[in-house]
Structure formats: structure tokens, C-alpha cells
Amino acid sequence: MASHPVSATPPRTPDSAARPRTIPRAADNGRVNDTGSPSPLAPLLTPEGQSLLAALRDYDPGQELGVATRLRRDHPAELVSAALTQARLRQRAVAKFGAEDAYRMYFTPNGVEQSTRASVAAHRAARFAELGVRSVADLCCGIGGDAIALARAGISVLAVDRDPFTADVARANAEALGLDPLIEVRRTDVTEVDTSSHDAVFVDPARRAGRGGRGPKGGSGRIFEPEAYSPPLSWAVGAARTARFAALKIAPGIPHEAIPEDAEAEWISDHGDVKEAVLWFGTAPGARRATLLPSGAALVGRGLPDPRVRKTGRYLYEPDGAVIRAHLVAEVAEELDGGLLDGTIAYITADELRPTPYATAYEITDELPFNLKRLKALLREREVGTLTVKKRGSAVEPEELRRRVKPSGPNAATVFLTRVAGAPTVLIGAPAGV
């Protein structure tokens, strides 16, 4: 379905809370599938289906053909196929949801891939709770990952998704985890939902091509243009502005110039991997924030100018990806009394070792112009067999470098392929303890 951008709702005025809030509608919404036909999930919810899922918890997908053949002797083929698919999805979901939840929940293939990691959803739910939010309209809820976190924070949730099967999965997950008293799942087009009775709105637009309308999370291929989200970012922003508080989940690579002036932008990483960005409304307009999980360390921008470029010091600091995405490298450099190796690269160098949650420190032992033969000789001399290769501003791929230098020996080292004041450079060092 084609996207139809909607004009944003004007900013809230002091008396806006007294007026009914209706989400702006998008054109050409199509029909919502409401046939009343049995859900494909239904057979798995029967005693026979539950028994099959329990038996398949730890099965080896590599042995699926033999397992399927054996199970079909005693169970309907369609049920066996559905149970095997769900068992595979549950195994994949453990990384996001943990084993205790994943093996009780139900998933779709796209739901496993696109749902919010449990730690990130819990962080967002905690922020909503700290704002005093007691009810949230979760639009484009998918399989219910965020709704689950919100309910566990004591917040009542209206979870909305257009896709019938996805809505059924979200409902089943709420029931499986004992959260159905706090989660109402509604199968409808999100553009038709009145959120006036809720304290806040959360929108998670699809960022993949091929999604079948506004609400279901399907399709393949990431979308980087915000107006190609489903629903478009402009619609989601308009929906957010109708509520006292709102959060919009967006791709972390969103251009900063696409961020509305009245939104706070937060980039979130988990164990060093950037997971998502969120636009918050009703909190701190114009602020830029980097949040690092699991520690919860949060860095808020202060509008500092770009750090100075300086010569290589004893230590190199690699900022967390959320810090880089939020354009807060200057704040970290100031904290470390450091500068940049190159004005276009987010490596900070400093003379002192200082503790910081926002960057990983390395002690640099060698600096040389990029030369493969010299690097190979130096690593051989140091007897480096365990080689970690990091690159920023270099066209050389880490795996290619390892293949060509053929590290061997009992020692370990970290090699940085980068630029120093514009010149291709190799830095060698090791993680620095603080």
C-alpha cells in the first residue's frame, strides 16, 4: 500500500489537554480483515498443541526432518508443522526475551526480528512510569513486546495492530505471561484509534518494505526514509502531538535534520550495540540523549562545539555507538580532556586514563603509517596470535587484514585502522583497565 503523508498536528497549547484527542487519519486505509475465521495460532493453544511445544523446546532444528516424520505418526501434519515453526522461533527469541519468557510466548518470523529487545522495552516503560503515565495506546504493537514491558511497569495498555494473526499472537502473549488484565489487544487500523482516554501514545512504525498496510509487521528489506515507514513518520509525529506524552520508535540512522524541533531524541545501545532511537514528546524538546544498557548510563547533549584535533596520546577511547549516533562525542571528549585523531572520525585520544561509561579505553603502544609489510613484521615480532581489528575511516576490511598478516603466537593485541590528521594510520594497543 502506498504511503500517504499527513500534515502534522500543531504543537500543543496550554488548553489542549481539555480537548478530545483524535489521531489524524491517513488516506486510503483499505479494509481491515475481520472475517472471524479461526486463527492459525488456535491449534497450538489446544492441549495437544501445548504438549507438542513442550516436547520441542530443546529440539535440534538440524534434525527437523526426522523429528517431523516421527511426530506425524501421532499428530496432524499441519499441527506438527506449526509447532516446529513456533519452536524454531522461540529458540531465536531467547536472545531478545530470555528463555523464561521466550518459551512461553508465541512469535511470527518478522515479530522475532523486529520486536523490541526486552531490556530496551523495559527501559522505555520505566521512563513512561517515571513520567506518571498510567495508560498507553501502543500503536503498531506487533507481537506485544513493548506492551508486555509496559504492563510489567504497572501501566495499562491498549495494544493495536491491523494484522489479524499478529494481533492474535499479541493477545496470546499477554495471556501466556499473565498480563491480560492490563493489556487489551485490538485488531484495527491504527489511524482509526481514538487515544483521548490514554495518558500517552507509543508508535512503532514498520521500517521494512512489503508491510501489508498500517499495523502488521511484515515484509523484508529495511527502510531508511522516514516517510516510507508504515505509517509514515509524519503521521506518527502528528499522533504523538495529540497526547500529553508520546514515544516514537525509529531507526537509529535517522538524519538529525529529520527530527522534529519539539522532540527529544534518545539513542539506546545494549551491551555496546545500538538497538534503536526514540523520539519523545512532552519531555525535553530539542534534547539529544544517549542511553547505555544494561547500566542505564545516560548522556545528555550540551551543544558543545566539535572537539579539537590533536596528536595521538597514550590512550584511545572508542565511544559507544549510541554516543556517536546522538552526536555527543564532544561531550565525552570534554569529560576525558581529549581530542580527536581526525576531525571526521569518532576516535578520542587523551593522555590520561579516566573512567567513563560512554567509551572503551585502549592503551596505545605503537603508531605507524599504514603499511601491511611493516604491520605484519611488528605483529610477528610481538608474537601476536589473537588479533582484534577495528576500523574507522579505512577501506581495509578486518578479515582481509587477518588473512594477510596471519597472526601467530601466544599474545593478543588490538589494531586500529584509521586516519590521524587525514593520513592512513595503524595504531596498536590493548584494552586499558581503569
Short mmCIF file of C-alpha atoms in Angstrom, two decimals:
data_model
loop_
_atom_site.label_atom_id
_atom_site.label_comp_id
_atom_site.label_asym_id
_atom_site.label_seq_id
_atom_site.Cartn_x
_atom_site.Cartn_y
_atom_site.Cartn_z
CA MET A 1 0.00 0.00 0.00
CA ALA A 2 1.30 3.44 -0.85
CA SER A 3 2.18 5.85 1.92
CA HIS A 4 0.08 9.00 2.32
CA PRO A 5 1.87 11.61 4.46
CA VAL A 6 -0.41 13.53 6.78
CA SER A 7 0.18 17.07 7.92
CA ALA A 8 1.44 17.22 11.48
CA THR A 9 -0.93 18.38 14.18
CA PRO A 10 0.03 21.84 15.52
CA PRO A 11 2.03 21.92 18.78
CA ARG A 12 0.07 21.58 21.99
CA THR A 13 -1.37 24.71 23.52
CA PRO A 14 -1.98 25.18 27.27
CA ASP A 15 -5.65 24.25 26.93
CA SER A 16 -5.08 21.32 24.54
CA ALA A 17 -5.48 18.74 27.30
CA ALA A 18 -9.11 19.81 27.71
CA ARG A 19 -9.98 18.99 24.08
CA PRO A 20 -10.69 15.44 22.85
CA ARG A 21 -7.69 13.87 21.15
CA THR A 22 -8.20 12.05 17.88
CA ILE A 23 -5.26 10.74 15.91
CA PRO A 24 -5.01 12.29 12.42
CA ARG A 25 -6.24 9.91 9.77
CA ALA A 26 -4.33 8.79 6.71
CA ALA A 27 -5.98 8.46 3.32
CA ASP A 28 -6.70 5.15 1.54
CA ASN A 29 -6.56 2.91 4.59
CA GLY A 30 -8.20 -0.07 2.91
CA ARG A 31 -10.34 -2.63 4.73
CA VAL A 32 -9.38 -4.26 7.97
CA ASN A 33 -9.53 -8.05 7.77
CA ASP A 34 -12.32 -9.02 10.15
CA THR A 35 -13.59 -12.28 8.69
CA GLY A 36 -13.93 -14.08 12.00
CA SER A 37 -12.09 -17.10 10.61
CA PRO A 38 -10.15 -19.26 13.09
CA SER A 39 -6.67 -18.06 13.91
CA PRO A 40 -3.70 -20.11 12.65
CA LEU A 41 -2.50 -19.91 16.25
CA ALA A 42 -5.54 -21.71 17.65
CA PRO A 43 -4.29 -25.32 17.19
CA LEU A 44 -1.16 -24.52 19.21
CA LEU A 45 -3.28 -23.31 22.14
CA THR A 46 -5.02 -26.69 22.50
CA PRO A 47 -3.72 -29.30 24.98
CA GLU A 48 -2.28 -31.29 22.08
CA GLY A 49 -0.53 -28.22 20.69
CA GLN A 50 0.85 -27.27 24.10
CA SER A 51 2.17 -30.79 24.59
CA LEU A 52 3.95 -30.66 21.25
CA LEU A 53 5.54 -27.29 22.02
CA ALA A 54 6.78 -28.55 25.38
CA ALA A 55 8.32 -31.62 23.73
CA LEU A 56 10.04 -29.48 21.08
CA ARG A 57 11.58 -26.95 23.45
CA ASP A 58 15.15 -28.20 23.07
CA TYR A 59 14.92 -29.97 19.73
CA ASP A 60 17.72 -29.61 17.18
CA PRO A 61 16.49 -27.80 14.03
CA GLY A 62 19.17 -29.67 12.13
CA GLN A 63 17.22 -32.87 12.79
CA GLU A 64 13.87 -31.38 11.84
CA LEU A 65 13.03 -33.82 9.05
CA GLY A 66 13.39 -36.84 11.31
CA VAL A 67 11.54 -35.15 14.16
CA ALA A 68 8.68 -34.14 11.86
CA THR A 69 8.39 -37.66 10.42
CA ARG A 70 8.19 -39.17 13.90
CA LEU A 71 5.65 -36.67 15.23
CA ARG A 72 3.35 -37.00 12.20
CA ARG A 73 2.69 -40.61 13.15
CA ASP A 74 0.67 -39.40 16.13
CA HIS A 75 -0.35 -35.82 15.28
CA PRO A 76 -1.90 -33.98 12.32
CA ALA A 77 0.71 -32.83 9.81
CA GLU A 78 -0.44 -29.19 9.92
CA LEU A 79 -0.17 -29.09 13.71
CA VAL A 80 3.31 -30.62 13.61
CA SER A 81 4.42 -28.07 11.04
CA ALA A 82 3.02 -25.17 13.09
CA ALA A 83 4.64 -26.48 16.29
CA LEU A 84 8.04 -26.91 14.63
CA THR A 85 7.88 -23.39 13.23
CA GLN A 86 6.94 -21.97 16.63
CA ALA A 87 9.68 -23.98 18.35
CA ARG A 88 12.29 -22.54 15.98
CA LEU A 89 11.01 -19.02 16.56
CA ARG A 90 11.09 -19.47 20.33
CA GLN A 91 14.71 -20.59 20.18
CA ARG A 92 15.59 -17.48 18.14
CA ALA A 93 13.64 -15.25 20.52
CA VAL A 94 15.64 -16.29 23.59
CA ALA A 95 18.32 -13.73 22.70
CA LYS A 96 15.77 -10.90 22.89
CA PHE A 97 13.35 -12.06 25.55
CA GLY A 98 15.27 -14.52 27.70
CA ALA A 99 14.44 -18.20 28.00
CA GLU A 100 11.81 -17.83 30.74
CA ASP A 101 9.58 -15.62 28.57
CA ALA A 102 10.53 -16.84 25.11
CA TYR A 103 9.46 -20.42 25.77
CA ARG A 104 6.03 -19.26 26.95
CA MET A 105 5.43 -16.73 24.20
CA TYR A 106 4.32 -17.01 20.58
CA PHE A 107 6.02 -15.39 17.59
CA THR A 108 5.86 -14.60 13.91
CA PRO A 109 9.07 -14.64 11.85
CA ASN A 110 9.03 -10.86 11.42
CA GLY A 111 7.94 -10.40 15.01
CA VAL A 112 11.08 -12.11 16.29
CA GLU A 113 13.26 -9.96 14.07
CA GLN A 114 11.57 -6.59 14.57
CA SER A 115 10.25 -6.69 18.12
CA THR A 116 11.96 -4.58 20.74
CA ARG A 117 14.60 -6.29 22.87
CA ALA A 118 13.17 -6.87 26.35
CA SER A 119 15.85 -4.77 28.07
CA VAL A 120 15.15 -1.79 25.79
CA ALA A 121 11.39 -2.12 26.18
CA ALA A 122 11.79 -2.25 29.97
CA HIS A 123 13.89 0.92 29.90
CA ARG A 124 11.25 2.75 27.85
CA ALA A 125 8.44 1.50 30.09
CA ALA A 126 10.35 2.75 33.14
CA ARG A 127 10.65 6.22 31.57
CA PHE A 128 6.91 6.28 30.95
CA ALA A 129 6.27 5.22 34.55
CA GLU A 130 8.62 7.93 35.86
CA LEU A 131 6.58 10.48 33.91
CA GLY A 132 3.49 9.38 35.82
CA VAL A 133 1.92 7.62 32.85
CA ARG A 134 -0.69 5.04 33.87
CA SER A 135 -2.13 4.14 30.45
CA VAL A 136 -0.58 3.91 26.97
CA ALA A 137 -2.01 3.39 23.50
CA ASP A 138 0.56 1.11 21.84
CA LEU A 139 0.02 1.61 18.11
CA CYS A 140 1.51 -0.97 15.72
CA CYS A 141 2.05 -3.27 18.70
CA GLY A 142 3.34 -6.26 16.72
CA ILE A 143 3.66 -9.38 18.87
CA GLY A 144 3.37 -7.27 22.02
CA GLY A 145 6.95 -6.92 23.26
CA ASP A 146 6.53 -3.29 24.34
CA ALA A 147 3.04 -3.88 25.68
CA ILE A 148 4.47 -6.62 27.93
CA ALA A 149 7.13 -4.28 29.33
CA LEU A 150 4.59 -1.50 29.89
CA ALA A 151 2.23 -3.84 31.72
CA ARG A 152 5.04 -5.10 33.91
CA ALA A 153 5.71 -1.47 34.84
CA GLY A 154 2.11 -1.27 36.09
CA ILE A 155 0.79 0.58 33.04
CA SER A 156 -2.45 -0.40 31.33
CA VAL A 157 -2.08 -0.82 27.57
CA LEU A 158 -4.30 -0.65 24.53
CA ALA A 159 -2.27 -2.68 22.01
CA VAL A 160 -3.32 -2.13 18.40
CA ASP A 161 -2.28 -3.94 15.24
CA ARG A 162 -4.04 -4.28 11.92
CA ASP A 163 -2.84 -7.77 11.01
CA PRO A 164 -5.21 -10.44 12.37
CA PHE A 165 -2.57 -13.09 13.06
CA THR A 166 -0.18 -10.61 14.67
CA ALA A 167 -2.96 -9.33 16.93
CA ASP A 168 -3.81 -12.90 17.89
CA VAL A 169 -0.16 -13.52 18.80
CA ALA A 170 -0.04 -10.35 20.90
CA ARG A 171 -3.18 -11.44 22.75
CA ALA A 172 -1.82 -14.93 23.32
CA ASN A 173 1.41 -13.49 24.70
CA ALA A 174 -0.43 -11.28 27.16
CA GLU A 175 -2.38 -14.29 28.39
CA ALA A 176 0.65 -16.60 28.50
CA LEU A 177 2.53 -14.17 30.72
CA GLY A 178 -0.45 -13.42 32.95
CA LEU A 179 -0.64 -9.79 31.82
CA ASP A 180 -4.01 -9.85 30.03
CA PRO A 181 -5.74 -7.87 32.84
CA LEU A 182 -3.54 -4.91 31.86
CA ILE A 183 -3.33 -5.44 28.08
CA GLU A 184 -6.28 -5.03 25.74
CA VAL A 185 -5.42 -6.12 22.20
CA ARG A 186 -7.44 -4.54 19.42
CA ARG A 187 -7.26 -5.62 15.79
CA THR A 188 -7.84 -2.50 13.73
CA ASP A 189 -6.14 0.18 11.67
CA VAL A 190 -4.11 2.41 13.98
CA THR A 191 -5.28 5.51 12.11
CA GLU A 192 -8.82 4.81 13.34
CA VAL A 193 -7.97 4.72 17.06
CA ASP A 194 -9.07 7.43 19.48
CA THR A 195 -6.38 7.78 22.16
CA SER A 196 -8.07 10.51 24.21
CA SER A 197 -8.55 8.26 27.25
CA HIS A 198 -4.84 7.39 27.48
CA ASP A 199 -2.01 9.28 29.16
CA ALA A 200 0.48 8.54 26.41
CA VAL A 201 0.94 7.17 22.91
CA PHE A 202 3.67 4.81 21.73
CA VAL A 203 4.12 4.22 17.99
CA ASP A 204 6.41 1.64 16.43
CA PRO A 205 6.09 2.09 12.65
CA ALA A 206 7.29 -0.67 10.35
CA ARG A 207 10.66 0.11 8.85
CA ARG A 208 10.65 -2.69 6.27
CA ALA A 209 9.31 -2.86 2.75
CA GLY A 210 6.37 -5.08 1.98
CA ARG A 211 4.37 -4.49 5.14
CA GLY A 212 0.74 -5.17 4.39
CA GLY A 213 -0.77 -1.88 5.49
CA ARG A 214 -0.57 0.12 8.67
CA GLY A 215 -0.18 -2.08 11.74
CA PRO A 216 1.21 -5.54 10.86
CA LYS A 217 4.94 -6.03 10.97
CA GLY A 218 5.83 -7.98 7.86
CA GLY A 219 7.87 -7.69 4.71
CA SER A 220 11.58 -7.58 4.17
CA GLY A 221 14.28 -5.02 3.49
CA ARG A 222 14.97 -2.16 5.87
CA ILE A 223 13.58 1.28 5.10
CA PHE A 224 15.76 4.30 5.82
CA GLU A 225 13.47 7.06 4.54
CA PRO A 226 11.21 8.10 7.46
CA GLU A 227 8.29 8.94 5.18
CA ALA A 228 8.44 5.38 3.84
CA TYR A 229 7.71 4.00 7.31
CA SER A 230 4.28 2.41 7.68
CA PRO A 231 2.62 4.54 8.89
CA PRO A 232 4.86 7.45 7.75
CA LEU A 233 6.87 9.33 10.36
CA SER A 234 4.85 12.50 9.72
CA TRP A 235 1.65 10.65 10.68
CA ALA A 236 3.30 9.21 13.79
CA VAL A 237 4.52 12.67 14.81
CA GLY A 238 1.01 14.04 14.37
CA ALA A 239 -0.34 11.22 16.53
CA ALA A 240 2.31 11.92 19.18
CA ARG A 241 1.39 15.59 19.36
CA THR A 242 -2.18 14.74 20.33
CA ALA A 243 -1.02 13.17 23.61
CA ARG A 244 0.45 14.55 26.81
CA PHE A 245 3.42 12.20 26.42
CA ALA A 246 4.49 10.09 23.48
CA ALA A 247 7.36 7.98 22.21
CA LEU A 248 8.05 7.01 18.60
CA LYS A 249 10.44 4.16 17.87
CA ILE A 250 12.60 5.00 14.85
CA ALA A 251 15.69 3.67 13.09
CA PRO A 252 18.92 4.80 14.80
CA GLY A 253 20.28 6.06 11.49
CA ILE A 254 17.62 8.76 11.15
CA PRO A 255 19.14 12.06 9.91
CA HIS A 256 19.21 14.60 12.71
CA GLU A 257 17.62 17.16 10.42
CA ALA A 258 14.54 14.89 10.19
CA ILE A 259 13.96 15.10 13.96
CA PRO A 260 11.12 17.49 14.90
CA GLU A 261 12.20 20.51 16.94
CA ASP A 262 9.72 19.72 19.71
CA ALA A 263 11.02 16.17 20.21
CA GLU A 264 13.70 14.77 22.48
CA ALA A 265 15.78 12.18 20.60
CA GLU A 266 17.22 9.23 22.50
CA TRP A 267 19.60 6.62 21.09
CA ILE A 268 19.78 3.35 23.03
CA SER A 269 22.52 0.73 22.99
CA ASP A 270 22.56 -2.63 24.75
CA HIS A 271 25.95 -4.16 25.58
CA GLY A 272 27.52 -1.78 23.08
CA ASP A 273 25.16 -2.49 20.17
CA VAL A 274 22.90 0.37 19.07
CA LYS A 275 19.37 -1.02 19.06
CA GLU A 276 17.08 1.89 18.28
CA ALA A 277 16.27 5.55 18.57
CA VAL A 278 13.19 7.06 20.18
CA LEU A 279 11.52 10.42 19.70
CA TRP A 280 9.97 11.60 22.97
CA PHE A 281 7.26 14.25 23.11
CA GLY A 282 6.30 16.11 26.27
CA THR A 283 9.73 15.64 27.90
CA ALA A 284 12.71 17.81 26.85
CA PRO A 285 12.17 19.39 23.41
CA GLY A 286 15.35 19.60 21.35
CA ALA A 287 17.43 17.44 23.71
CA ARG A 288 19.75 14.71 22.42
CA ARG A 289 20.39 11.74 24.71
CA ALA A 290 22.45 8.54 24.60
CA THR A 291 21.39 5.74 26.95
CA LEU A 292 23.60 2.72 27.52
CA LEU A 293 22.15 -0.54 28.75
CA PRO A 294 22.38 -2.51 30.94
CA SER A 295 23.99 0.17 33.14
CA GLY A 296 21.38 2.80 32.33
CA ALA A 297 24.06 5.49 32.00
CA ALA A 298 22.56 8.45 30.16
CA LEU A 299 24.44 11.30 28.49
CA VAL A 300 22.55 14.44 27.51
CA GLY A 301 23.95 16.85 24.95
CA ARG A 302 25.05 20.33 25.92
CA GLY A 303 25.53 21.75 22.45
CA LEU A 304 29.32 21.68 22.56
CA PRO A 305 31.43 22.54 19.50
CA ASP A 306 33.40 19.82 17.73
CA PRO A 307 36.45 18.62 19.70
CA ARG A 308 39.89 19.79 18.65
CA VAL A 309 42.13 17.54 16.58
CA ARG A 310 45.37 16.64 18.35
CA LYS A 311 48.28 14.23 18.14
CA THR A 312 47.92 10.69 19.39
CA GLY A 313 48.08 10.39 23.16
CA ARG A 314 48.76 7.39 25.31
CA TYR A 315 45.10 6.32 25.29
CA LEU A 316 42.46 5.90 22.61
CA TYR A 317 38.79 5.94 23.55
CA GLU A 318 36.16 4.32 21.34
CA PRO A 319 32.78 5.96 22.10
CA ASP A 320 29.70 3.80 22.44
CA GLY A 321 27.63 3.66 19.26
CA ALA A 322 24.70 5.44 20.91
CA VAL A 323 27.01 8.35 21.79
CA ILE A 324 28.16 8.56 18.18
CA ARG A 325 24.64 8.37 16.74
CA ALA A 326 23.48 11.08 19.15
CA HIS A 327 26.37 13.34 18.07
CA LEU A 328 27.66 13.54 21.64
CA VAL A 329 31.32 12.70 21.04
CA ALA A 330 32.25 16.26 22.06
CA GLU A 331 30.66 15.76 25.49
CA VAL A 332 32.73 12.61 26.06
CA ALA A 333 35.92 14.24 24.78
CA GLU A 334 35.46 17.12 27.21
CA GLU A 335 34.95 14.66 30.07
CA LEU A 336 38.20 12.91 29.15
CA ASP A 337 40.16 16.11 28.42
CA GLY A 338 40.81 14.62 25.00
CA GLY A 339 40.60 15.43 21.33
CA LEU A 340 40.07 13.69 18.02
CA LEU A 341 42.67 11.84 15.98
CA ASP A 342 40.95 13.18 12.88
CA GLY A 343 38.19 15.72 12.51
CA THR A 344 35.96 13.24 10.64
CA ILE A 345 36.45 10.15 12.82
CA ALA A 346 34.91 9.40 16.24
CA TYR A 347 38.07 8.18 17.97
CA ILE A 348 39.08 10.21 21.02
CA THR A 349 42.69 10.37 22.18
CA ALA A 350 43.92 11.54 25.58
CA ASP A 351 47.00 11.45 27.80
CA GLU A 352 45.25 10.19 30.93
CA LEU A 353 43.17 7.13 31.70
CA ARG A 354 39.83 8.17 33.13
CA PRO A 355 36.79 6.01 33.88
CA THR A 356 33.74 6.65 31.69
CA PRO A 357 30.72 4.53 30.86
CA TYR A 358 30.46 6.19 27.45
CA ALA A 359 33.64 4.89 25.80
CA THR A 360 36.01 1.93 25.88
CA ALA A 361 39.65 2.78 26.63
CA TYR A 362 42.73 1.28 24.96
CA GLU A 363 46.37 1.89 25.78
CA ILE A 364 48.30 2.60 22.57
CA THR A 365 51.80 1.14 22.26
CA ASP A 366 52.59 1.77 18.59
CA GLU A 367 51.66 4.18 15.81
CA LEU A 368 52.81 3.75 12.22
CA PRO A 369 51.72 4.81 8.75
CA PHE A 370 49.60 2.14 7.13
CA ASN A 371 51.96 -0.42 5.63
CA LEU A 372 50.95 -4.05 5.54
CA LYS A 373 54.51 -5.41 5.43
CA ARG A 374 55.61 -3.35 8.46
CA LEU A 375 52.50 -4.27 10.41
CA LYS A 376 52.96 -7.98 9.70
CA ALA A 377 56.60 -7.84 10.81
CA LEU A 378 55.71 -5.97 14.02
CA LEU A 379 52.95 -8.44 14.95
CA ARG A 380 55.29 -11.36 14.29
CA GLU A 381 57.94 -9.74 16.49
CA ARG A 382 55.38 -9.29 19.29
CA GLU A 383 54.14 -12.90 18.82
CA VAL A 384 50.54 -11.77 18.41
CA GLY A 385 48.21 -14.67 17.69
CA THR A 386 44.94 -13.21 18.97
CA LEU A 387 44.26 -10.13 16.87
CA THR A 388 41.28 -7.80 17.26
CA VAL A 389 40.92 -5.45 14.31
CA LYS A 390 38.86 -2.25 14.49
CA LYS A 391 38.45 0.20 11.66
CA ARG A 392 37.09 3.66 11.20
CA GLY A 393 37.97 5.71 8.15
CA SER A 394 39.77 2.83 6.42
CA ALA A 395 38.80 0.83 3.32
CA VAL A 396 40.64 -2.27 4.57
CA GLU A 397 38.34 -4.99 5.89
CA PRO A 398 39.32 -6.65 9.22
CA GLU A 399 39.01 -10.19 7.87
CA GLU A 400 41.20 -9.35 4.90
CA LEU A 401 43.84 -7.90 7.22
CA ARG A 402 43.84 -11.00 9.44
CA ARG A 403 44.15 -13.24 6.40
CA ARG A 404 47.15 -11.34 5.10
CA VAL A 405 49.11 -10.83 8.32
CA LYS A 406 48.49 -14.42 9.52
CA PRO A 407 48.76 -13.74 13.27
CA SER A 408 50.51 -16.43 15.29
CA GLY A 409 51.73 -16.60 18.86
CA PRO A 410 50.62 -16.53 22.49
CA ASN A 411 49.97 -12.77 22.80
CA ALA A 412 46.98 -10.57 21.99
CA ALA A 413 46.69 -7.09 20.51
CA THR A 414 44.12 -4.67 19.13
CA VAL A 415 44.84 -2.97 15.81
CA PHE A 416 43.05 0.22 14.79
CA LEU A 417 42.91 1.04 11.10
CA THR A 418 42.10 4.72 10.94
CA ARG A 419 43.32 8.16 9.95
CA VAL A 420 45.39 10.56 12.02
CA ALA A 421 45.11 14.14 10.77
CA GLY A 422 43.98 12.76 7.41
CA ALA A 423 46.79 10.20 6.96
CA PRO A 424 46.05 6.43 6.87
CA THR A 425 47.47 5.12 10.14
CA VAL A 426 47.75 1.93 12.17
CA LEU A 427 47.54 2.10 15.95
CA ILE A 428 48.36 -0.93 18.09
CA GLY A 429 47.34 -1.37 21.67
CA ALA A 430 45.28 -3.29 24.19
CA PRO A 431 42.21 -2.69 26.38
CA ALA A 432 43.11 -0.46 29.30
CA GLY A 433 41.84 -1.30 32.77
CA VAL A 434 40.56 1.58 34.91
#
